[in-house]
Every structure is written in C-alpha cells, then in structure tokens.
C-alpha cells in the first residue's frame, strides 16, 4: 500500500462563476475545479475537504482544503506554480502546507471571519464584488444591534431551512459595521457559521438601520428561532470569507 501524507491547500477565489465551494451534480463548483487540477498534476485521484461551504456567488480571500497525496514534493514552489497554471484565472493557490495525518480543514478551524461589502455610488468595477445600496442606513443603530446579537448562541432564525446540522449554536466574537470611502463593510467572526447566516444577518441589521424594526424586535427575532421572522438575505456578490484560523498554521 502506498503511504500518503496530508496537506493543506490555501486558496482564494472569486465565486461569481461558481455554484459555491461544494461539488454539485449539475453545476460547476470550486471544489470540482480544484480536484481536477490536483488530479492532473499529481496523476492520482484526490478528494479534497474544505474548511466550509460558500454559497453560489460568494468569494473567498482565504479558504483551506485538506487532501492526501503520495507525492512528497507537492509542497514545493514548482508544485504551486504548476497548480496555478492548471487553475482558471478566478482561483489561485497561495500555499501548500504539510500537516499531521489527522489535520482536518473543517473541524480544526477555530475562527472564521466574513466581510460584507456595500457601495453607494454606481461603480462598474465593483459590479459582482459588492452590493449597490443607495439609501444610507444608520450605522450606529446597526452596531448597537450587532452587540445585542453577540449575547446569543442559537441563531436558527438566520439559518437556511432544512440543513443537516446537529446544532444551530454559534459563538460570535466580532460583529461590526465600518464606513468606507464609498460605502460600508460589515465584519463578523465566529467559531462556526450556519448556511446563509451572514447574508441573513446583514439583511436583518439593515432593517434596523432603516428603522423598520426596533432593538426589541431584533431580540425577539433571534429568540423566535424562526427564519421567516428575520430579514431577507442580501445578494451573495458582496460576501467574502476573509480569514480561517488553525492552532497549528501561522
């Protein structure tokens, strides 16, 4: 039996052309493209496991996958350059990291961070990478609500229905809106995220910012654990996975 070693692949990608990270039956995904590039370079079957699953159209400035290979030269510069040559322009490899045999890209992640980008003037260079929102919400109200949100653990109200998760509990460590030159950015970090969670949170916080609901209403929405009570999900184009932390990777 050929002995294999485990590696982490750090990648980044623009999600516009893909139906999320995870392999789909009838649609192209980032995972499918990465697996194909690895198989071509290594000349062996490769099954990657991602640090999570991004939805259709969502981008990633940092994303980790793990895979096993019998090629002990996979972590060198030539391998990285070769993989990048095999990958399309919207997916890139940043690092190939040898890790211990039990390392797991999904289960070992301690913190994940997302950003949601909003711009407020039409800009063709931001189309597909930020959400155009002309009405300016009250950022102070939204940040006040974000602090309230951090007191809770069960975020069922922000989760896509009928997901196969054993719990909807998450520990949010950061949630803040910041002004930019031409818009807003929402930063959020947690130990884990539910499907569609960040986009639903942003949509609900904007209702606070437009004074459509009160702080008391916001608390009741979370406590209801009912997705239909929260705000609409904002478009995927503005969402980025920006950071994934592991205790053994710097």
CSV table of C-alpha atoms in Angstrom, one decimal:
chain,number,residue,atom,x,y,z
A,1,UNK,CA,0.0,0.0,0.0
A,2,UNK,CA,1.4,3.4,-1.0
A,3,UNK,CA,1.9,5.7,2.0
A,4,UNK,CA,0.2,9.1,1.7
A,5,UNK,CA,0.8,12.3,3.6
A,6,UNK,CA,-1.7,15.1,4.4
A,7,UNK,CA,-1.5,18.6,3.1
A,8,UNK,CA,-3.5,21.8,3.4
A,9,UNK,CA,-4.0,24.0,0.4
A,10,UNK,CA,-4.6,27.7,1.0
A,11,UNK,CA,-6.6,29.2,-1.9
A,12,UNK,CA,-8.5,32.3,-2.8
A,13,UNK,CA,-11.3,32.6,-5.4
A,14,UNK,CA,-13.9,34.8,-7.0
A,15,UNK,CA,-17.2,33.0,-6.6
A,16,UNK,CA,-19.1,34.7,-9.4
A,17,UNK,CA,-18.8,31.8,-11.9
A,18,UNK,CA,-19.3,29.0,-9.4
A,19,UNK,CA,-22.2,27.4,-7.6
A,20,UNK,CA,-20.4,27.6,-4.3
A,21,UNK,CA,-17.5,25.5,-3.0
A,22,UNK,CA,-19.0,22.1,-2.7
A,23,UNK,CA,-19.4,19.7,-5.6
A,24,UNK,CA,-22.9,19.9,-7.3
A,25,UNK,CA,-24.5,17.3,-9.5
A,26,UNK,CA,-25.5,19.6,-12.3
A,27,UNK,CA,-23.4,22.8,-11.7
A,28,UNK,CA,-19.8,23.8,-11.7
A,29,UNK,CA,-18.2,24.3,-8.2
A,30,UNK,CA,-14.8,25.5,-6.9
A,31,UNK,CA,-14.2,22.1,-5.4
A,32,UNK,CA,-14.7,20.3,-8.7
A,33,UNK,CA,-12.2,22.6,-10.4
A,34,UNK,CA,-9.6,22.3,-7.6
A,35,UNK,CA,-9.9,18.5,-7.5
A,36,UNK,CA,-9.4,18.3,-11.3
A,37,UNK,CA,-6.2,20.4,-11.1
A,38,UNK,CA,-4.8,18.3,-8.3
A,39,UNK,CA,-5.6,15.1,-10.1
A,40,UNK,CA,-3.9,16.3,-13.3
A,41,UNK,CA,-0.8,17.4,-11.5
A,42,UNK,CA,-0.4,14.5,-9.1
A,43,UNK,CA,-1.7,11.9,-11.5
A,44,UNK,CA,-3.7,10.3,-8.8
A,45,UNK,CA,-7.3,10.6,-7.5
A,46,UNK,CA,-7.7,13.4,-5.0
A,47,UNK,CA,-10.6,14.1,-2.7
A,48,UNK,CA,-10.5,17.5,-1.0
A,49,UNK,CA,-12.2,18.5,2.2
A,50,UNK,CA,-13.0,22.2,2.5
A,51,UNK,CA,-13.0,24.4,5.6
A,52,UNK,CA,-16.7,25.1,5.0
A,53,UNK,CA,-19.1,25.7,2.1
A,54,UNK,CA,-19.6,29.0,0.5
A,55,UNK,CA,-22.8,29.6,-1.4
A,56,UNK,CA,-23.2,30.4,-5.1
A,57,UNK,CA,-21.5,33.7,-6.0
A,58,UNK,CA,-19.7,34.1,-2.6
A,59,UNK,CA,-16.0,34.9,-2.7
A,60,UNK,CA,-13.1,33.8,-0.5
A,61,UNK,CA,-9.9,35.7,0.2
A,62,UNK,CA,-8.8,32.8,2.3
A,63,UNK,CA,-10.0,29.2,2.1
A,64,UNK,CA,-8.3,26.0,3.2
A,65,UNK,CA,-8.8,22.4,2.0
A,66,UNK,CA,-7.0,19.3,3.0
A,67,UNK,CA,-6.1,16.3,0.8
A,68,UNK,CA,-3.8,13.3,0.9
A,69,UNK,CA,-1.1,12.5,-1.6
A,70,UNK,CA,1.8,10.1,-2.1
A,71,UNK,CA,3.8,12.9,-3.8
A,72,UNK,CA,6.2,14.2,-1.1
A,73,UNK,CA,7.3,17.1,-3.4
A,74,UNK,CA,3.8,18.6,-3.5
A,75,UNK,CA,4.7,21.4,-1.1
A,76,UNK,CA,7.5,23.0,-3.2
A,77,UNK,CA,7.3,26.1,-5.3
A,78,UNK,CA,7.1,24.3,-8.6
A,79,UNK,CA,4.1,22.4,-7.5
A,80,UNK,CA,2.3,25.6,-6.5
A,81,UNK,CA,3.2,27.3,-9.8
A,82,UNK,CA,2.0,24.2,-11.8
A,83,UNK,CA,-1.3,24.1,-9.9
A,84,UNK,CA,-1.9,27.8,-10.6
A,85,UNK,CA,-1.2,27.2,-14.3
A,86,UNK,CA,-3.8,24.5,-14.3
A,87,UNK,CA,-6.4,26.5,-12.5
A,88,UNK,CA,-8.6,29.2,-14.1
A,89,UNK,CA,-8.0,32.9,-13.6
A,90,UNK,CA,-10.5,33.2,-10.7
A,91,UNK,CA,-9.0,30.5,-8.5
A,92,UNK,CA,-5.4,30.8,-7.1
A,93,UNK,CA,-3.2,28.7,-4.7
A,94,UNK,CA,-1.3,30.7,-2.1
A,95,UNK,CA,0.3,27.9,0.0
A,96,UNK,CA,0.7,24.2,0.2
A,97,UNK,CA,1.3,23.2,3.8
A,98,UNK,CA,2.3,19.8,5.1
A,99,UNK,CA,0.2,18.9,8.2
A,100,UNK,CA,-0.2,16.0,10.6
A,101,UNK,CA,-2.1,13.0,9.5
A,102,UNK,CA,-5.3,13.8,11.5
A,103,UNK,CA,-5.5,17.5,10.5
A,104,UNK,CA,-8.9,18.5,9.2
A,105,UNK,CA,-9.7,21.6,7.3
A,106,UNK,CA,-13.3,21.9,8.5
A,107,UNK,CA,-13.3,20.5,12.1
A,108,UNK,CA,-10.0,22.0,13.2
A,109,UNK,CA,-10.8,25.6,12.3
A,110,UNK,CA,-11.2,27.7,15.4
A,111,UNK,CA,-12.3,31.1,13.9
A,112,UNK,CA,-13.8,32.1,10.6
A,113,UNK,CA,-14.3,35.6,9.5
A,114,UNK,CA,-16.5,37.2,6.8
A,115,UNK,CA,-16.9,40.6,5.3
A,116,UNK,CA,-19.9,42.0,3.5
A,117,UNK,CA,-19.2,44.9,1.2
A,118,UNK,CA,-21.7,47.6,0.2
A,119,UNK,CA,-21.1,50.6,-2.1
A,120,UNK,CA,-23.4,53.6,-2.5
A,121,UNK,CA,-22.4,55.0,-5.9
A,122,UNK,CA,-22.6,53.1,-9.2
A,123,UNK,CA,-19.2,51.6,-10.0
A,124,UNK,CA,-18.7,49.2,-12.9
A,125,UNK,CA,-15.5,47.8,-11.2
A,126,UNK,CA,-17.5,46.8,-8.1
A,127,UNK,CA,-20.2,45.0,-10.0
A,128,UNK,CA,-20.3,41.4,-8.9
A,129,UNK,CA,-18.0,42.1,-5.9
A,130,UNK,CA,-20.1,44.5,-3.8
A,131,UNK,CA,-23.8,45.4,-3.4
A,132,UNK,CA,-25.0,48.7,-4.7
A,133,UNK,CA,-27.3,50.2,-2.0
A,134,UNK,CA,-28.1,53.9,-2.5
A,135,UNK,CA,-30.1,54.5,0.7
A,136,UNK,CA,-27.8,55.1,3.6
A,137,UNK,CA,-28.7,53.2,6.8
A,138,UNK,CA,-27.9,54.3,10.4
A,139,UNK,CA,-24.6,52.6,11.1
A,140,UNK,CA,-24.8,53.4,14.9
A,141,UNK,CA,-28.1,51.6,15.2
A,142,UNK,CA,-26.8,48.6,13.3
A,143,UNK,CA,-23.7,48.4,15.5
A,144,UNK,CA,-25.9,48.6,18.6
A,145,UNK,CA,-27.9,45.7,17.3
A,146,UNK,CA,-24.8,43.8,16.4
A,147,UNK,CA,-23.7,44.0,20.1
A,148,UNK,CA,-27.1,42.6,21.2
A,149,UNK,CA,-26.7,39.7,18.7
A,150,UNK,CA,-23.4,38.7,20.4
A,151,UNK,CA,-25.2,37.9,23.6
A,152,UNK,CA,-27.0,35.0,21.9
A,153,UNK,CA,-25.8,31.5,20.9
A,154,UNK,CA,-28.7,29.9,18.9
A,155,UNK,CA,-29.0,31.6,15.5
A,156,UNK,CA,-31.7,29.4,14.0
A,157,UNK,CA,-33.5,32.5,12.8
A,158,UNK,CA,-30.6,33.3,10.4
A,159,UNK,CA,-30.1,29.7,9.1
A,160,UNK,CA,-31.3,28.3,5.8
A,161,UNK,CA,-34.1,25.8,6.4
A,162,UNK,CA,-33.7,22.0,6.4
A,163,UNK,CA,-29.9,22.0,6.8
A,164,UNK,CA,-28.2,18.9,8.2
A,165,UNK,CA,-26.5,20.4,11.2
A,166,UNK,CA,-26.6,18.9,14.7
A,167,UNK,CA,-26.8,22.4,16.4
A,168,UNK,CA,-27.5,26.0,15.4
A,169,UNK,CA,-25.4,27.4,18.2
A,170,UNK,CA,-22.5,29.7,17.2
A,171,UNK,CA,-20.2,31.8,19.3
A,172,UNK,CA,-19.8,35.2,17.6
A,173,UNK,CA,-16.6,37.0,18.7
A,174,UNK,CA,-16.9,40.1,16.4
A,175,UNK,CA,-19.7,41.9,14.6
A,176,UNK,CA,-19.2,45.5,13.5
A,177,UNK,CA,-20.1,47.8,10.6
A,178,UNK,CA,-17.4,50.3,9.4
A,179,UNK,CA,-17.7,53.1,6.9
A,180,UNK,CA,-15.5,53.1,3.8
A,181,UNK,CA,-14.8,55.8,1.3
A,182,UNK,CA,-17.8,54.9,-0.8
A,183,UNK,CA,-19.9,52.6,1.4
A,184,UNK,CA,-19.9,50.2,4.3
A,185,UNK,CA,-18.2,46.9,5.3
A,186,UNK,CA,-19.7,44.5,7.8
A,187,UNK,CA,-17.1,42.3,9.7
A,188,UNK,CA,-18.2,39.2,11.6
A,189,UNK,CA,-16.2,36.4,13.2
A,190,UNK,CA,-17.4,33.2,14.9
A,191,UNK,CA,-16.3,29.7,15.7
A,192,UNK,CA,-18.7,28.4,13.0
A,193,UNK,CA,-21.4,29.7,10.7
A,194,UNK,CA,-24.8,28.3,9.5
A,195,UNK,CA,-25.8,28.2,5.9
A,196,UNK,CA,-26.8,31.7,4.6
A,197,UNK,CA,-26.2,33.1,8.1
A,198,UNK,CA,-24.2,36.1,7.3
A,199,UNK,CA,-26.4,37.3,4.5
A,200,UNK,CA,-29.5,36.9,6.6
A,201,UNK,CA,-27.8,38.8,9.5
A,202,UNK,CA,-26.9,41.7,7.1
A,203,UNK,CA,-30.4,41.8,5.7
A,204,UNK,CA,-31.9,42.0,9.2
A,205,UNK,CA,-29.4,44.6,10.5
A,206,UNK,CA,-30.3,46.8,7.6
A,207,UNK,CA,-33.9,46.7,8.7
A,208,UNK,CA,-32.6,48.1,12.0
A,209,UNK,CA,-30.6,50.7,10.1
A,210,UNK,CA,-33.6,51.9,8.2
A,211,UNK,CA,-35.6,51.9,11.4
A,212,UNK,CA,-38.1,49.4,10.1
A,213,UNK,CA,-37.8,47.3,13.3
A,214,UNK,CA,-36.7,48.2,16.8
A,215,UNK,CA,-33.9,46.7,19.0
A,216,UNK,CA,-36.6,44.9,21.0
A,217,UNK,CA,-38.0,43.4,17.7
A,218,UNK,CA,-34.4,42.3,16.8
A,219,UNK,CA,-34.1,40.4,20.1
A,220,UNK,CA,-37.5,38.8,19.6
A,221,UNK,CA,-36.5,37.7,16.1
A,222,UNK,CA,-33.4,35.9,17.4
A,223,UNK,CA,-35.3,34.3,20.3
A,224,UNK,CA,-38.1,33.1,17.9
A,225,UNK,CA,-35.5,30.8,16.2
A,226,UNK,CA,-37.7,31.2,13.1
A,227,UNK,CA,-36.1,32.1,9.7
A,228,UNK,CA,-39.3,33.7,8.4
A,229,UNK,CA,-39.1,36.4,11.1
A,230,UNK,CA,-35.7,37.7,10.1
A,231,UNK,CA,-34.8,40.0,7.2
A,232,UNK,CA,-34.3,38.9,3.6
A,233,UNK,CA,-30.9,37.6,2.6
A,234,UNK,CA,-28.7,40.2,0.8
A,235,UNK,CA,-27.1,39.3,-2.6
A,236,UNK,CA,-24.1,36.9,-2.5
A,237,UNK,CA,-21.9,39.3,-4.5
A,238,UNK,CA,-20.8,41.3,-1.5
A,239,UNK,CA,-19.8,38.4,0.7
A,240,UNK,CA,-16.2,37.3,1.3
A,241,UNK,CA,-14.8,34.6,3.5
A,242,UNK,CA,-11.7,36.5,4.7
A,243,UNK,CA,-10.0,34.5,7.4
A,244,UNK,CA,-9.8,30.9,8.7
A,245,UNK,CA,-7.7,30.2,11.8
A,246,UNK,CA,-6.0,27.0,12.9
A,247,UNK,CA,-3.9,26.5,16.0
A,248,UNK,CA,-1.1,24.8,14.0
A,249,UNK,CA,-1.0,27.1,11.0
A,250,UNK,CA,0.5,30.6,11.0
